[in-house]
GROMACS .gro file of C-alpha atoms in nm:
model
  468
    1MET     CA    1  -3.343   0.421   1.038
    2THR     CA    2  -3.315   0.789   0.947
    3LYS     CA    3  -3.447   0.894   0.604
    4ARG     CA    4  -3.193   0.786   0.345
    5VAL     CA    5  -3.044   1.048   0.122
    6LYS     CA    6  -2.971   0.927  -0.227
    7GLY     CA    7  -2.715   1.055  -0.468
    8SER     CA    8  -2.668   0.999  -0.838
    9CYS     CA    9  -2.302   1.043  -0.945
   10THR     CA   10  -2.080   0.962  -1.235
   11THR     CA   11  -1.728   0.808  -1.194
   12VAL     CA   12  -1.420   0.803  -1.436
   13LEU     CA   13  -1.118   0.580  -1.356
   14VAL     CA   14  -0.794   0.572  -1.542
   15GLY     CA   15  -0.509   0.331  -1.523
   16LYS     CA   16  -0.139   0.450  -1.502
   17LYS     CA   17  -0.055   0.349  -1.866
   18ALA     CA   18  -0.374   0.512  -1.995
   19SER     CA   19  -0.302   0.862  -1.838
   20ILE     CA   20  -0.082   1.126  -2.001
   21ASP     CA   21   0.174   1.135  -1.719
   22GLY     CA   22   0.163   0.786  -1.578
   23SER     CA   23  -0.065   0.878  -1.284
   24THR     CA   24  -0.350   0.674  -1.156
   25ILE     CA   25  -0.682   0.863  -1.155
   26ILE     CA   26  -1.006   0.804  -0.980
   27SER     CA   27  -1.266   1.078  -1.012
   28ARG     CA   28  -1.638   1.135  -0.946
   29ASN     CA   29  -1.921   1.397  -0.962
   30ASP     CA   30  -2.062   1.391  -0.620
   31ASP     CA   31  -2.427   1.457  -0.712
   32GLY     CA   32  -2.719   1.484  -0.479
   33HIS     CA   33  -3.097   1.463  -0.486
   34GLU     CA   34  -3.113   1.843  -0.425
   35ALA     CA   35  -2.960   2.112  -0.638
   36LEU     CA   36  -2.769   2.269  -0.350
   37ASP     CA   37  -2.578   2.097  -0.059
   38PRO     CA   38  -2.288   2.296   0.075
   39GLN     CA   39  -1.948   2.096   0.077
   40ARG     CA   40  -1.626   2.137   0.256
   41PHE     CA   41  -1.267   2.041   0.190
   42VAL     CA   42  -1.086   1.946   0.504
   43VAL     CA   43  -0.790   1.744   0.647
   44VAL     CA   44  -0.884   1.483   0.909
   45GLN     CA   45  -0.595   1.437   1.164
   46PRO     CA   46  -0.556   1.104   1.331
   47GLU     CA   47  -0.661   1.240   1.672
   48ASP     CA   48  -0.984   1.365   1.518
   49GLN     CA   49  -1.074   1.022   1.377
   50PRO     CA   50  -1.346   0.870   1.583
   51LYS     CA   51  -1.256   0.540   1.765
   52HIS     CA   52  -1.632   0.453   1.833
   53TYR     CA   53  -1.818   0.534   1.510
   54GLN     CA   54  -2.198   0.553   1.491
   55ALA     CA   55  -2.382   0.631   1.174
   56VAL     CA   56  -2.665   0.895   1.174
   57ILE     CA   57  -2.879   0.722   0.913
   58SER     CA   58  -2.862   0.357   1.007
   59GLY     CA   59  -2.736   0.386   1.357
   60VAL     CA   60  -2.472   0.128   1.307
   61LYS     CA   61  -2.195   0.114   1.553
   62VAL     CA   62  -1.843   0.023   1.446
   63GLU     CA   63  -1.531  -0.001   1.660
   64LEU     CA   64  -1.234   0.146   1.458
   65PRO     CA   65  -0.860   0.061   1.490
   66ASP     CA   66  -0.621   0.269   1.697
   67ASN     CA   67  -0.382   0.364   1.426
   68PRO     CA   68  -0.566   0.588   1.165
   69LEU     CA   69  -0.382   0.778   0.899
   70ARG     CA   70  -0.421   1.149   0.818
   71TYR     CA   71  -0.647   1.208   0.504
   72THR     CA   72  -0.825   1.467   0.303
   73SER     CA   73  -1.207   1.467   0.303
   74MET     CA   74  -1.505   1.642   0.160
   75PRO     CA   75  -1.777   1.634   0.420
   76ASN     CA   76  -2.121   1.794   0.400
   77SER     CA   77  -2.151   2.136   0.563
   78ILE     CA   78  -2.482   2.051   0.711
   79LEU     CA   79  -2.438   1.728   0.904
   80THR     CA   80  -2.807   1.638   0.964
   81ASN     CA   81  -2.759   1.310   0.772
   82GLY     CA   82  -2.399   1.245   0.883
   83ILE     CA   83  -2.050   1.335   0.754
   84TRP     CA   84  -2.065   1.202   0.406
   85PRO     CA   85  -1.690   1.242   0.339
   86ALA     CA   86  -1.713   1.163  -0.035
   87ALA     CA   87  -1.351   1.126  -0.120
   88GLY     CA   88  -0.995   1.174  -0.008
   89ILE     CA   89  -0.619   1.077  -0.016
   90ASN     CA   90  -0.453   0.950   0.307
   91SER     CA   91  -0.103   1.014   0.407
   92GLU     CA   92   0.026   0.696   0.235
   93ASN     CA   93  -0.098   0.831  -0.102
   94ILE     CA   94  -0.396   0.594  -0.109
   95ALA     CA   95  -0.706   0.756  -0.279
   96MET     CA   96  -1.072   0.655  -0.231
   97SER     CA   97  -1.397   0.788  -0.376
   98ALA     CA   98  -1.730   0.659  -0.233
   99THR     CA   99  -1.983   0.619  -0.346
  100GLU     CA  100  -2.142   0.569  -0.694
  101THR     CA  101  -2.493   0.469  -0.636
  102ILE     CA  102  -2.578   0.176  -0.853
  103THR     CA  103  -2.858  -0.064  -0.944
  104THR     CA  104  -2.959  -0.418  -0.851
  105ASN     CA  105  -3.248  -0.669  -0.923
  106PRO     CA  106  -3.507  -0.845  -0.715
  107ARG     CA  107  -3.344  -1.195  -0.759
  108ILE     CA  108  -3.051  -1.098  -0.545
  109GLN     CA  109  -3.242  -0.882  -0.319
  110GLY     CA  110  -3.468  -1.180  -0.240
  111LEU     CA  111  -3.162  -1.386  -0.154
  112ASP     CA  112  -2.945  -1.125   0.027
  113PRO     CA  113  -3.177  -0.845   0.139
  114TYR     CA  114  -3.037  -0.507   0.241
  115VAL     CA  115  -2.954  -0.448   0.599
  116GLU     CA  116  -3.153  -0.165   0.751
  117GLY     CA  117  -2.881  -0.126   1.019
  118GLY     CA  118  -2.582  -0.167   0.791
  119ILE     CA  119  -2.338   0.077   0.641
  120GLY     CA  120  -2.371   0.316   0.352
  121GLU     CA  121  -2.242   0.605   0.163
  122GLU     CA  122  -2.260   0.824   0.470
  123ASP     CA  123  -2.001   0.603   0.642
  124ILE     CA  124  -1.763   0.416   0.395
  125VAL     CA  125  -1.487   0.673   0.359
  126THR     CA  126  -1.459   0.717   0.737
  127LEU     CA  127  -1.456   0.347   0.803
  128VAL     CA  128  -1.195   0.257   0.538
  129LEU     CA  129  -0.962   0.535   0.402
  130PRO     CA  130  -0.766   0.602   0.737
  131TYR     CA  131  -0.666   0.243   0.773
  132ILE     CA  132  -0.542   0.120   0.430
  133HIS     CA  133  -0.195   0.120   0.271
  134SER     CA  134  -0.278   0.006  -0.078
  135ALA     CA  135  -0.581   0.016  -0.321
  136LYS     CA  136  -0.628  -0.363  -0.289
  137GLU     CA  137  -0.617  -0.337   0.092
  138GLY     CA  138  -0.904  -0.092   0.070
  139VAL     CA  139  -1.106  -0.343  -0.133
  140GLU     CA  140  -1.031  -0.610   0.131
  141ARG     CA  141  -1.121  -0.398   0.436
  142LEU     CA  142  -1.447  -0.271   0.285
  143GLY     CA  143  -1.529  -0.627   0.180
  144ALA     CA  144  -1.480  -0.746   0.540
  145LEU     CA  145  -1.697  -0.467   0.665
  146LEU     CA  146  -1.983  -0.550   0.421
  147LYS     CA  147  -1.958  -0.923   0.531
  148GLU     CA  148  -1.981  -0.818   0.898
  149TYR     CA  149  -2.224  -0.523   0.896
  150GLY     CA  150  -2.402  -0.545   0.569
  151THR     CA  151  -2.530  -0.246   0.366
  152TYR     CA  152  -2.870  -0.087   0.314
  153GLU     CA  153  -2.794   0.028  -0.047
  154PRO     CA  154  -2.610  -0.056  -0.366
  155ASN     CA  155  -2.287   0.136  -0.424
  156GLY     CA  156  -1.963   0.149  -0.642
  157ILE     CA  157  -1.652   0.240  -0.470
  158ALA     CA  158  -1.308   0.337  -0.621
  159PHE     CA  159  -0.965   0.293  -0.466
  160SER     CA  160  -0.618   0.384  -0.616
  161ASP     CA  161  -0.252   0.390  -0.527
  162GLN     CA  162   0.056   0.468  -0.748
  163ASP     CA  163   0.027   0.135  -0.926
  164GLU     CA  164  -0.333   0.016  -0.918
  165VAL     CA  165  -0.687   0.127  -0.958
  166TRP     CA  166  -0.964  -0.096  -0.811
  167TRP     CA  167  -1.337  -0.077  -0.847
  168LEU     CA  168  -1.579  -0.253  -0.598
  169GLU     CA  169  -1.949  -0.298  -0.640
  170THR     CA  170  -2.179  -0.410  -0.352
  171ILE     CA  171  -2.418  -0.691  -0.423
  172GLY     CA  172  -2.734  -0.737  -0.205
  173GLY     CA  173  -2.689  -0.691   0.165
  174HIS     CA  174  -2.360  -0.867   0.230
  175HIS     CA  175  -2.202  -0.959  -0.102
  176TRP     CA  176  -1.949  -0.768  -0.325
  177ALA     CA  177  -1.717  -0.799  -0.627
  178ALA     CA  178  -1.409  -0.588  -0.725
  179VAL     CA  179  -1.197  -0.547  -1.032
  180ARG     CA  180  -0.848  -0.414  -1.083
  181ILE     CA  181  -0.866  -0.178  -1.384
  182PRO     CA  182  -0.601  -0.268  -1.637
  183ASP     CA  183  -0.323  -0.019  -1.653
  184ASP     CA  184  -0.391   0.074  -1.999
  185ALA     CA  185  -0.766   0.105  -1.966
  186TYR     CA  186  -1.028   0.361  -1.848
  187VAL     CA  187  -1.389   0.327  -1.704
  188VAL     CA  188  -1.690   0.547  -1.731
  189ALA     CA  189  -1.936   0.439  -1.449
  190PRO     CA  190  -2.286   0.592  -1.413
  191ASN     CA  191  -2.569   0.492  -1.162
  192ARG     CA  192  -2.596   0.123  -1.263
  193MET     CA  193  -2.415  -0.204  -1.183
  194ASN     CA  194  -2.113  -0.163  -1.420
  195ILE     CA  195  -1.894  -0.466  -1.387
  196ASP     CA  196  -1.961  -0.706  -1.680
  197ASP     CA  197  -1.729  -1.002  -1.757
  198PHE     CA  198  -1.591  -1.142  -1.436
  199ASP     CA  199  -1.314  -1.404  -1.400
  200PHE     CA  200  -1.337  -1.568  -1.059
  201ASP     CA  201  -0.996  -1.729  -1.120
  202SER     CA  202  -0.805  -1.394  -1.198
  203ALA     CA  203  -0.550  -1.229  -0.978
  204ASP     CA  204  -0.722  -0.913  -1.079
  205THR     CA  205  -1.059  -0.978  -0.921
  206LEU     CA  206  -1.178  -1.017  -0.566
  207CYS     CA  207  -1.526  -1.090  -0.426
  208SER     CA  208  -1.722  -1.238  -0.141
  209ASP     CA  209  -1.604  -1.596  -0.066
  210ASP     CA  210  -1.935  -1.758  -0.180
  211LEU     CA  211  -2.026  -1.535  -0.462
  212GLN     CA  212  -1.972  -1.789  -0.734
  213SER     CA  213  -2.168  -2.063  -0.543
  214LEU     CA  214  -2.442  -1.803  -0.475
  215ILE     CA  215  -2.489  -1.771  -0.846
  216GLU     CA  216  -2.469  -2.132  -0.923
  217ASP     CA  217  -2.687  -2.272  -0.644
  218ASN     CA  218  -2.956  -2.014  -0.700
  219HIS     CA  219  -2.965  -2.009  -1.086
  220LEU     CA  220  -2.890  -1.646  -1.116
  221ASN     CA  221  -2.696  -1.650  -1.437
  222PRO     CA  222  -2.904  -1.568  -1.745
  223ASP     CA  223  -2.613  -1.618  -1.986
  224PHE     CA  224  -2.513  -1.957  -2.137
  225ASN     CA  225  -2.140  -1.898  -2.093
  226GLY     CA  226  -1.921  -1.688  -1.845
  227TYR     CA  227  -2.014  -1.462  -1.567
  228ASN     CA  228  -2.143  -1.111  -1.660
  229LEU     CA  229  -2.218  -0.950  -1.321
  230ARG     CA  230  -2.424  -0.671  -1.468
  231HIS     CA  231  -2.652  -0.936  -1.612
  232ILE     CA  232  -2.652  -1.141  -1.310
  233PHE     CA  233  -2.705  -0.877  -1.029
  234GLY     CA  234  -2.777  -0.552  -1.212
  235SER     CA  235  -3.073  -0.398  -1.380
  236ALA     CA  236  -3.151  -0.343  -1.750
  237SER     CA  237  -3.447  -0.114  -1.714
  238ILE     CA  238  -3.605   0.154  -1.918
  239LYS     CA  239  -3.471   0.409  -1.676
  240ASP     CA  240  -3.122   0.279  -1.740
  241THR     CA  241  -3.157   0.355  -2.114
  242VAL     CA  242  -3.228   0.729  -2.044
  243TYR     CA  243  -3.056   0.792  -1.712
  244ASN     CA  244  -2.749   0.573  -1.689
  245ASN     CA  245  -2.639   0.416  -2.020
  246PRO     CA  246  -2.604   0.751  -2.211
  247ARG     CA  247  -2.349   0.891  -1.968
  248ALA     CA  248  -2.130   0.588  -2.032
  249TRP     CA  249  -2.190   0.625  -2.406
  250TYR     CA  250  -2.095   0.989  -2.408
  251GLY     CA  251  -1.770   0.930  -2.203
  252GLN     CA  252  -1.679   0.640  -2.432
  253LYS     CA  253  -1.761   0.838  -2.737
  254TYR     CA  254  -1.523   1.120  -2.617
  255PHE     CA  255  -1.230   0.890  -2.527
  256THR     CA  256  -1.283   0.636  -2.806
  257PRO     CA  257  -1.463   0.817  -3.082
  258GLU     CA  258  -1.403   0.559  -3.354
  259VAL     CA  259  -1.625   0.302  -3.185
  260GLU     CA  260  -1.990   0.357  -3.289
  261GLN     CA  261  -2.250   0.280  -3.013
  262ASP     CA  262  -2.610   0.337  -2.922
  263PRO     CA  263  -2.647   0.570  -2.615
  264MET     CA  264  -2.934   0.345  -2.491
  265ASP     CA  265  -2.738   0.023  -2.513
  266GLN     CA  266  -2.759  -0.186  -2.206
  267ASP     CA  267  -2.428  -0.376  -2.268
  268LEU     CA  268  -2.193  -0.081  -2.316
  269PRO     CA  269  -1.848  -0.207  -2.208
  270PHE     CA  270  -1.710  -0.161  -1.865
  271ILE     CA  271  -1.339  -0.182  -1.943
  272CYS     CA  272  -1.237   0.054  -2.230
  273HIS     CA  273  -0.936   0.175  -2.413
  274ALA     CA  274  -0.881   0.533  -2.520
  275ASN     CA  275  -0.750   0.641  -2.864
  276ARG     CA  276  -0.484   0.868  -2.676
  277LYS     CA  277  -0.349   0.917  -2.328
  278ILE     CA  278  -0.600   1.089  -2.088
  279SER     CA  279  -0.521   1.418  -1.912
  280ILE     CA  280  -0.692   1.571  -1.612
  281GLU     CA  281  -0.843   1.817  -1.855
  282ASP     CA  282  -1.018   1.520  -2.042
  283VAL     CA  283  -1.155   1.381  -1.722
  284LYS     CA  284  -1.298   1.717  -1.611
  285PHE     CA  285  -1.462   1.769  -1.967
  286VAL     CA  286  -1.635   1.429  -1.943
  287LEU     CA  287  -1.747   1.496  -1.585
  288SER     CA  288  -1.881   1.840  -1.690
  289SER     CA  289  -2.035   1.732  -2.017
  290HIS     CA  290  -2.405   1.778  -2.118
  291PHE     CA  291  -2.385   1.586  -2.452
  292GLU     CA  292  -2.220   1.868  -2.644
  293ASN     CA  293  -2.242   1.834  -3.026
  294THR     CA  294  -2.535   1.601  -3.002
  295LYS     CA  295  -2.911   1.649  -3.039
  296TYR     CA  296  -2.939   1.551  -2.670
  297ASP     CA  297  -2.758   1.867  -2.532
  298PRO     CA  298  -3.010   2.063  -2.316
  299TYR     CA  299  -2.824   2.386  -2.443
  300GLY     CA  300  -2.824   2.259  -2.804
  301ASP     CA  301  -3.033   2.272  -3.123
  302GLY     CA  302  -3.225   1.942  -3.081
  303THR     CA  303  -3.608   1.935  -3.039
  304GLU     CA  304  -3.741   1.990  -2.688
  305ALA     CA  305  -3.810   1.625  -2.670
  306GLU     CA  306  -3.448   1.529  -2.759
  307LYS     CA  307  -3.288   1.780  -2.530
  308THR     CA  308  -3.469   1.636  -2.223
  309LEU     CA  309  -3.465   1.271  -2.316
  310ILE     CA  310  -3.154   1.162  -2.138
  311ARG     CA  311  -2.980   1.271  -1.822
  312PRO     CA  312  -2.660   1.485  -1.867
  313ILE     CA  313  -2.336   1.418  -1.675
  314GLY     CA  314  -2.281   1.781  -1.583
  315ILE     CA  315  -2.610   1.874  -1.405
  316ASN     CA  316  -2.742   2.129  -1.158
  317ARG     CA  317  -2.707   1.877  -0.884
  318ASN     CA  318  -2.332   1.837  -0.902
  319HIS     CA  319  -2.208   1.923  -0.557
  320ASN     CA  320  -1.839   1.872  -0.610
  321VAL     CA  321  -1.624   1.709  -0.864
  322HIS     CA  322  -1.299   1.555  -0.732
  323ILE     CA  323  -1.025   1.405  -0.943
  324LEU     CA  324  -0.777   1.206  -0.719
  325GLN     CA  325  -0.442   1.183  -0.887
  326ILE     CA  326  -0.155   0.968  -0.752
  327ARG     CA  327   0.145   1.066  -0.952
  328ASN     CA  328   0.449   0.848  -1.045
  329GLY     CA  329   0.795   1.003  -1.111
  330VAL     CA  330   0.782   1.256  -0.834
  331PRO     CA  331   0.875   1.228  -0.468
  332ALA     CA  332   0.619   1.066  -0.247
  333GLU     CA  333   0.565   1.391  -0.059
  334ILE     CA  334   0.391   1.548  -0.362
  335ALA     CA  335   0.252   1.232  -0.532
  336GLY     CA  336  -0.112   1.290  -0.424
  337ILE     CA  337  -0.311   1.559  -0.586
  338HIS     CA  338  -0.672   1.617  -0.471
  339TRP     CA  339  -0.825   1.815  -0.772
  340LEU     CA  340  -1.150   1.986  -0.666
  341ALA     CA  341  -1.430   2.201  -0.775
  342TYR     CA  342  -1.768   2.282  -0.643
  343GLY     CA  343  -2.128   2.324  -0.778
  344ALA     CA  344  -2.268   2.249  -1.129
  345ASN     CA  345  -1.955   2.169  -1.346
  346THR     CA  346  -2.043   2.388  -1.648
  347PHE     CA  347  -1.885   2.711  -1.496
  348ASN     CA  348  -1.605   2.583  -1.272
  349THR     CA  349  -1.245   2.457  -1.281
  350VAL     CA  350  -1.078   2.184  -1.084
  351VAL     CA  351  -0.784   2.311  -0.862
  352PRO     CA  352  -0.484   2.079  -0.803
  353PHE     CA  353  -0.441   2.077  -0.412
  354TYR     CA  354  -0.153   1.885  -0.265
  355SER     CA  355  -0.286   1.629  -0.026
  356ASN     CA  356   0.019   1.606   0.197
  357VAL     CA  357  -0.097   1.895   0.419
  358ASN     CA  358  -0.235   1.963   0.769
  359ASP     CA  359  -0.506   2.212   0.679
  360THR     CA  360  -0.692   2.346   0.367
  361PRO     CA  361  -0.755   2.701   0.248
  362ALA     CA  362  -1.054   2.877   0.418
  363CYS     CA  363  -1.254   2.960   0.116
  364TYR     CA  364  -1.269   2.583   0.031
  365LYS     CA  365  -1.337   2.454   0.376
  366ASN     CA  366  -1.574   2.702   0.553
  367ALA     CA  367  -1.903   2.677   0.361
  368THR     CA  368  -2.218   2.681   0.567
  369GLY     CA  369  -2.589   2.647   0.476
  370THR     CA  370  -2.596   3.036   0.450
  371PHE     CA  371  -2.527   3.187   0.104
  372ASP     CA  372  -2.187   3.363   0.107
  373MET     CA  373  -2.010   3.483  -0.212
  374ASN     CA  374  -1.683   3.491  -0.008
  375ASN     CA  375  -1.696   3.116  -0.013
  376MET     CA  376  -1.593   2.913  -0.309
  377TYR     CA  377  -1.888   2.666  -0.279
  378TRP     CA  378  -2.151   2.944  -0.304
  379LEU     CA  379  -1.950   3.151  -0.551
  380SER     CA  380  -1.933   2.848  -0.794
  381CYS     CA  381  -2.305   2.778  -0.757
  382ALA     CA  382  -2.396   3.141  -0.821
  383THR     CA  383  -2.172   3.142  -1.146
  384ALA     CA  384  -2.336   2.820  -1.279
  385LEU     CA  385  -2.684   2.963  -1.199
  386LEU     CA  386  -2.616   3.280  -1.403
  387GLY     CA  387  -2.453   3.082  -1.694
  388ASP     CA  388  -2.748   2.852  -1.721
  389ALA     CA  389  -2.974   3.152  -1.774
  390ASP     CA  390  -2.807   3.203  -2.126
  391TYR     CA  391  -2.543   2.926  -2.178
  392ASN     CA  392  -2.477   3.005  -2.542
  393PHE     CA  393  -2.410   3.373  -2.454
  394TYR     CA  394  -2.186   3.287  -2.161
  395VAL     CA  395  -2.003   2.988  -2.286
  396ASP     CA  396  -1.715   3.171  -2.432
  397PHE     CA  397  -1.655   3.359  -2.107
  398ARG     CA  398  -1.638   3.008  -1.949
  399ASN     CA  399  -1.400   2.864  -2.206
  400THR     CA  400  -1.158   3.167  -2.178
  401PHE     CA  401  -1.182   3.140  -1.795
  402GLU     CA  402  -1.110   2.762  -1.795
  403LEU     CA  403  -0.810   2.792  -2.029
  404GLN     CA  404  -0.642   3.076  -1.843
  405ALA     CA  405  -0.727   2.937  -1.493
  406MET     CA  406  -0.596   2.583  -1.569
  407SER     CA  407  -0.285   2.735  -1.713
  408ALA     CA  408  -0.220   2.939  -1.401
  409TYR     CA  409  -0.282   2.634  -1.178
  410HIS     CA  410  -0.032   2.420  -1.377
  411GLU     CA  411   0.227   2.698  -1.352
  412ILE     CA  412   0.188   2.718  -0.974
  413GLN     CA  413   0.202   2.331  -0.949
  414ASN     CA  414   0.514   2.316  -1.167
  415GLU     CA  415   0.690   2.588  -0.971
  416THR     CA  416   0.604   2.407  -0.640
  417ASP     CA  417   0.712   2.076  -0.766
  418LYS     CA  418   1.060   2.212  -0.876
  419ALA     CA  419   1.120   2.391  -0.541
  420LEU     CA  420   1.042   2.082  -0.316
  421ALA     CA  421   1.401   1.977  -0.297
  422ASP     CA  422   1.491   2.317  -0.126
  423GLN     CA  423   1.236   2.283   0.155
  424SER     CA  424   1.290   2.174   0.511
  425ASP     CA  425   0.923   2.193   0.610
  426VAL     CA  426   0.737   2.023   0.331
  427GLN     CA  427   0.396   2.019   0.467
  428ASN     CA  428   0.388   2.388   0.543
  429PHE     CA  429   0.556   2.460   0.207
  430LEU     CA  430   0.264   2.259   0.031
  431ALA     CA  431  -0.010   2.423   0.241
  432ALA     CA  432   0.124   2.773   0.134
  433ALA     CA  433   0.118   2.638  -0.234
  434ASN     CA  434  -0.251   2.530  -0.183
  435GLU     CA  435  -0.323   2.885  -0.033
  436LYS     CA  436  -0.174   3.031  -0.344
  437LEU     CA  437  -0.378   2.799  -0.569
  438ALA     CA  438  -0.703   2.876  -0.378
  439ASP     CA  439  -0.647   3.259  -0.398
  440GLU     CA  440  -0.576   3.226  -0.774
  441SER     CA  441  -0.886   3.015  -0.812
  442PHE     CA  442  -1.120   3.245  -0.609
  443LYS     CA  443  -0.986   3.553  -0.787
  444ARG     CA  444  -1.047   3.411  -1.131
  445GLN     CA  445  -1.389   3.274  -1.048
  446THR     CA  446  -1.493   3.605  -0.909
  447LYS     CA  447  -1.376   3.770  -1.222
  448LEU     CA  448  -1.571   3.527  -1.439
  449PHE     CA  449  -1.884   3.601  -1.229
  450GLY     CA  450  -1.830   3.978  -1.254
  451ASP     CA  451  -1.765   3.967  -1.634
  452MET     CA  452  -2.088   3.767  -1.681
  453VAL     CA  453  -2.283   4.009  -1.471
  454ILE     CA  454  -2.152   4.318  -1.660
  455SER     CA  455  -2.196   4.178  -2.004
  456GLY     CA  456  -2.528   4.007  -1.922
  457SER     CA  457  -2.676   4.336  -1.787
  458GLU     CA  458  -2.671   4.467  -2.138
  459HIS     CA  459  -2.900   4.197  -2.251
  460MET     CA  460  -3.176   4.200  -1.988
  461LYS     CA  461  -3.530   4.206  -2.119
  462LEU     CA  462  -3.626   4.481  -1.876
  463ARG     CA  463  -3.488   4.768  -2.051
  464TYR     CA  464  -3.603   5.071  -2.269
  465ASN     CA  465  -3.461   5.355  -2.458
  466LEU     CA  466  -3.578   5.583  -2.734
  467ASN     CA  467  -3.370   5.400  -2.994
  468ASP     CA  468  -3.534   5.059  -2.921
   0.00000   0.00000   0.00000
């Protein structure tokens, strides 16, 4: 098997009654092992979807159905390790994000070992998203693939449609469990097994046919009552206390501040309820956060030990952040919004691209491995690098940029939504709106970078004048 590439992402899920406008939302930071890994935003047409799929990493071969749907996708620019589509929305307004690398324990691995020639993060979006017509159907298709081919790694995968949000976690080589997120709830899921209390008899859960008997027959349940899948199949390591749990803690602290919790707690809840309705801006803040207003902020006033103790959510290894919104109360043609930004999240903004299109803007789809400031991926990475050099000096530039840019994007989106009824060619109309959004985004990101360079030049250490 080709050398595995590991990611370490953060996921936020929001039910339709928990969001500010009645949308379902699934979102994730697509983080990697390396700081830089160029990404692209594309549309995969049915005729371009493979019929005979073969993975690069594991070599697994999968025969695919004849009737794929069109879908948005975010593949790697450098395909040495495969496509890695990350996330997308198909033409039926079904969204999928894959994957959140999670954790496991030796008890389940000893019973259901990983499958070296199975499927993994490289493959899952390509194998599932073009063939599903509901979020639940996505869970069922992926579950069937896991049963047949197995997997070589533990992952969490999100699905959504206009009504439902589902979260699936793989268990060992062939097993899995999934939960329908309550409409009035949210989830913050870091790189650990996240599902806790699991009801095998609920209509809002799905799992491998033999999962309950696997637990019982092999004495896997450490609890006296009920089934907590995190306790049964997950980890509770020292690494979790500094790498994973604090990210769930901070997201929950932001959405539900009245609840006091320990950032290292191994039993932070999976299903949560916010003290307000959640907006796209809220989700982006959490996925960009570095523990602001706490002693753990790497840019803050804590001790050096405190500032480096726990892993932030926004990090130099953010390759993209996607927020997949399926809206209610609008025509189906404009229900799917693929919000997207590249690079470390501290100095970028998400842009609301319509998913019902046949192509994507050039500056978002044409990144290569060569640095190019005319491309949004590389421009975003350069801005974040400069901002990191003196965050406290540049943060106000970022705040002003984010407020003004998001206002401009919302204005374009509102105008586009209102003009839909007058259009005879909806897809070209939406593609033109996406071009307008991309142009606005690129212009504003370039201005932010320029303002930072101009102002920062006055503060360089390498300077001298007679008045110094």
